[in-house]
GROMACS .gro file of C-alpha atoms in nm:
model
  119
    1UNK     CA    1   0.234   1.058  -1.074
    2UNK     CA    2  -0.120   0.928  -1.039
    3UNK     CA    3  -0.309   0.964  -0.713
    4UNK     CA    4  -0.294   0.590  -0.660
    5UNK     CA    5   0.082   0.583  -0.695
    6UNK     CA    6   0.116   0.893  -0.477
    7UNK     CA    7  -0.078   0.729  -0.194
    8UNK     CA    8   0.094   0.396  -0.253
    9UNK     CA    9   0.428   0.575  -0.222
   10UNK     CA   10   0.326   0.742   0.105
   11UNK     CA   11   0.187   0.413   0.232
   12UNK     CA   12   0.520   0.247   0.153
   13UNK     CA   13   0.724   0.523   0.317
   14UNK     CA   14   0.518   0.504   0.638
   15UNK     CA   15   0.635   0.157   0.752
   16UNK     CA   16   0.980   0.254   0.634
   17UNK     CA   17   0.979   0.515   0.912
   18UNK     CA   18   0.774   0.334   1.178
   19UNK     CA   19   1.075   0.143   1.314
   20UNK     CA   20   1.263   0.452   1.432
   21UNK     CA   21   1.078   0.521   1.761
   22UNK     CA   22   1.106   0.163   1.884
   23UNK     CA   23   1.473   0.149   1.789
   24UNK     CA   24   1.527   0.461   1.998
   25UNK     CA   25   1.350   0.277   2.282
   26UNK     CA   26   1.579  -0.021   2.225
   27UNK     CA   27   1.884   0.204   2.265
   28UNK     CA   28   1.734   0.364   2.578
   29UNK     CA   29   1.650   0.026   2.733
   30UNK     CA   30   1.951  -0.182   2.624
   31UNK     CA   31   2.215   0.081   2.555
   32UNK     CA   32   2.382   0.143   2.222
   33UNK     CA   33   2.582  -0.180   2.215
   34UNK     CA   34   2.286  -0.384   2.337
   35UNK     CA   35   2.071  -0.236   2.060
   36UNK     CA   36   2.330  -0.334   1.799
   37UNK     CA   37   2.376  -0.686   1.940
   38UNK     CA   38   2.228  -0.994   1.773
   39UNK     CA   39   1.869  -1.075   1.873
   40UNK     CA   40   1.856  -1.285   2.187
   41UNK     CA   41   1.572  -1.424   2.400
   42UNK     CA   42   1.771  -1.303   2.703
   43UNK     CA   43   1.781  -0.939   2.585
   44UNK     CA   44   1.611  -0.680   2.802
   45UNK     CA   45   1.254  -0.635   2.667
   46UNK     CA   46   1.130  -0.322   2.497
   47UNK     CA   47   0.900  -0.079   2.674
   48UNK     CA   48   0.533  -0.179   2.638
   49UNK     CA   49   0.459   0.111   2.401
   50UNK     CA   50   0.757   0.015   2.183
   51UNK     CA   51   0.639  -0.348   2.166
   52UNK     CA   52   0.297  -0.223   2.052
   53UNK     CA   53   0.468  -0.008   1.788
   54UNK     CA   54   0.663  -0.309   1.668
   55UNK     CA   55   0.337  -0.502   1.633
   56UNK     CA   56   0.175  -0.211   1.446
   57UNK     CA   57   0.480  -0.191   1.218
   58UNK     CA   58   0.466  -0.565   1.145
   59UNK     CA   59   0.095  -0.532   1.067
   60UNK     CA   60   0.157  -0.237   0.833
   61UNK     CA   61   0.424  -0.430   0.643
   62UNK     CA   62   0.203  -0.739   0.614
   63UNK     CA   63  -0.091  -0.539   0.479
   64UNK     CA   64   0.120  -0.328   0.245
   65UNK     CA   65   0.162  -0.631   0.020
   66UNK     CA   66  -0.215  -0.665  -0.017
   67UNK     CA   67  -0.280  -0.292  -0.055
   68UNK     CA   68  -0.006  -0.238  -0.312
   69UNK     CA   69  -0.116  -0.537  -0.516
   70UNK     CA   70  -0.480  -0.422  -0.523
   71UNK     CA   71  -0.392  -0.064  -0.616
   72UNK     CA   72  -0.165  -0.181  -0.895
   73UNK     CA   73  -0.416  -0.437  -1.022
   74UNK     CA   74  -0.699  -0.184  -1.031
   75UNK     CA   75  -0.471   0.068  -1.201
   76UNK     CA   76  -0.349  -0.191  -1.452
   77UNK     CA   77  -0.704  -0.307  -1.530
   78UNK     CA   78  -0.805   0.054  -1.585
   79UNK     CA   79  -0.503   0.123  -1.809
   80UNK     CA   80  -0.546  -0.184  -2.029
   81UNK     CA   81  -0.922  -0.143  -2.052
   82UNK     CA   82  -0.883   0.222  -2.159
   83UNK     CA   83  -0.619   0.128  -2.416
   84UNK     CA   84  -0.838  -0.151  -2.551
   85UNK     CA   85  -1.136   0.086  -2.557
   86UNK     CA   86  -0.937   0.340  -2.760
   87UNK     CA   87  -0.825   0.081  -3.014
   88UNK     CA   88  -1.160  -0.093  -3.039
   89UNK     CA   89  -1.347   0.238  -3.061
   90UNK     CA   90  -1.113   0.342  -3.344
   91UNK     CA   91  -1.180   0.012  -3.521
   92UNK     CA   92  -1.555   0.066  -3.487
   93UNK     CA   93  -1.641  -0.253  -3.295
   94UNK     CA   94  -1.957  -0.161  -3.102
   95UNK     CA   95  -2.003  -0.440  -2.843
   96UNK     CA   96  -1.636  -0.471  -2.748
   97UNK     CA   97  -1.616  -0.093  -2.725
   98UNK     CA   98  -1.886  -0.094  -2.462
   99UNK     CA   99  -1.739  -0.391  -2.273
  100UNK     CA  100  -1.395  -0.231  -2.249
  101UNK     CA  101  -1.551   0.095  -2.133
  102UNK     CA  102  -1.742  -0.095  -1.862
  103UNK     CA  103  -1.423  -0.275  -1.752
  104UNK     CA  104  -1.243   0.057  -1.713
  105UNK     CA  105  -1.539   0.204  -1.529
  106UNK     CA  106  -1.549  -0.100  -1.297
  107UNK     CA  107  -1.183  -0.046  -1.209
  108UNK     CA  108  -1.262   0.317  -1.125
  109UNK     CA  109  -1.563   0.209  -0.923
  110UNK     CA  110  -1.355  -0.035  -0.720
  111UNK     CA  111  -1.112   0.242  -0.630
  112UNK     CA  112  -1.393   0.485  -0.543
  113UNK     CA  113  -1.567   0.229  -0.327
  114UNK     CA  114  -1.239   0.152  -0.155
  115UNK     CA  115  -1.186   0.521  -0.087
  116UNK     CA  116  -1.528   0.546   0.074
  117UNK     CA  117  -1.479   0.207   0.244
  118UNK     CA  118  -1.787   0.055   0.089
  119UNK     CA  119  -1.611  -0.254  -0.044
   0.00000   0.00000   0.00000
């Protein structure tokens, strides 16, 4: 597994686990049956910390779509550029060889800059 997919996997698992503490709070505040009831505006509210966790969880889920898409796009650009570079290099086409190499390098650069938060 590539580093990008490793971190993407961990980043996906994280919001998959973030709901558990505030569900425990829901059970503590509303009781087991109240926690399993349908959502209602009349339900007893969560503790303030649990509400903040719910907001952080929502934010993580919303941003996961953007993060995952960018990681996959950069990885896909790198893959296809490297494949094209290999084929074009083998065919002996000088200008396209350089352009495909630069495209692959640009994909790497985007990921590096993202890692160092320069983009």
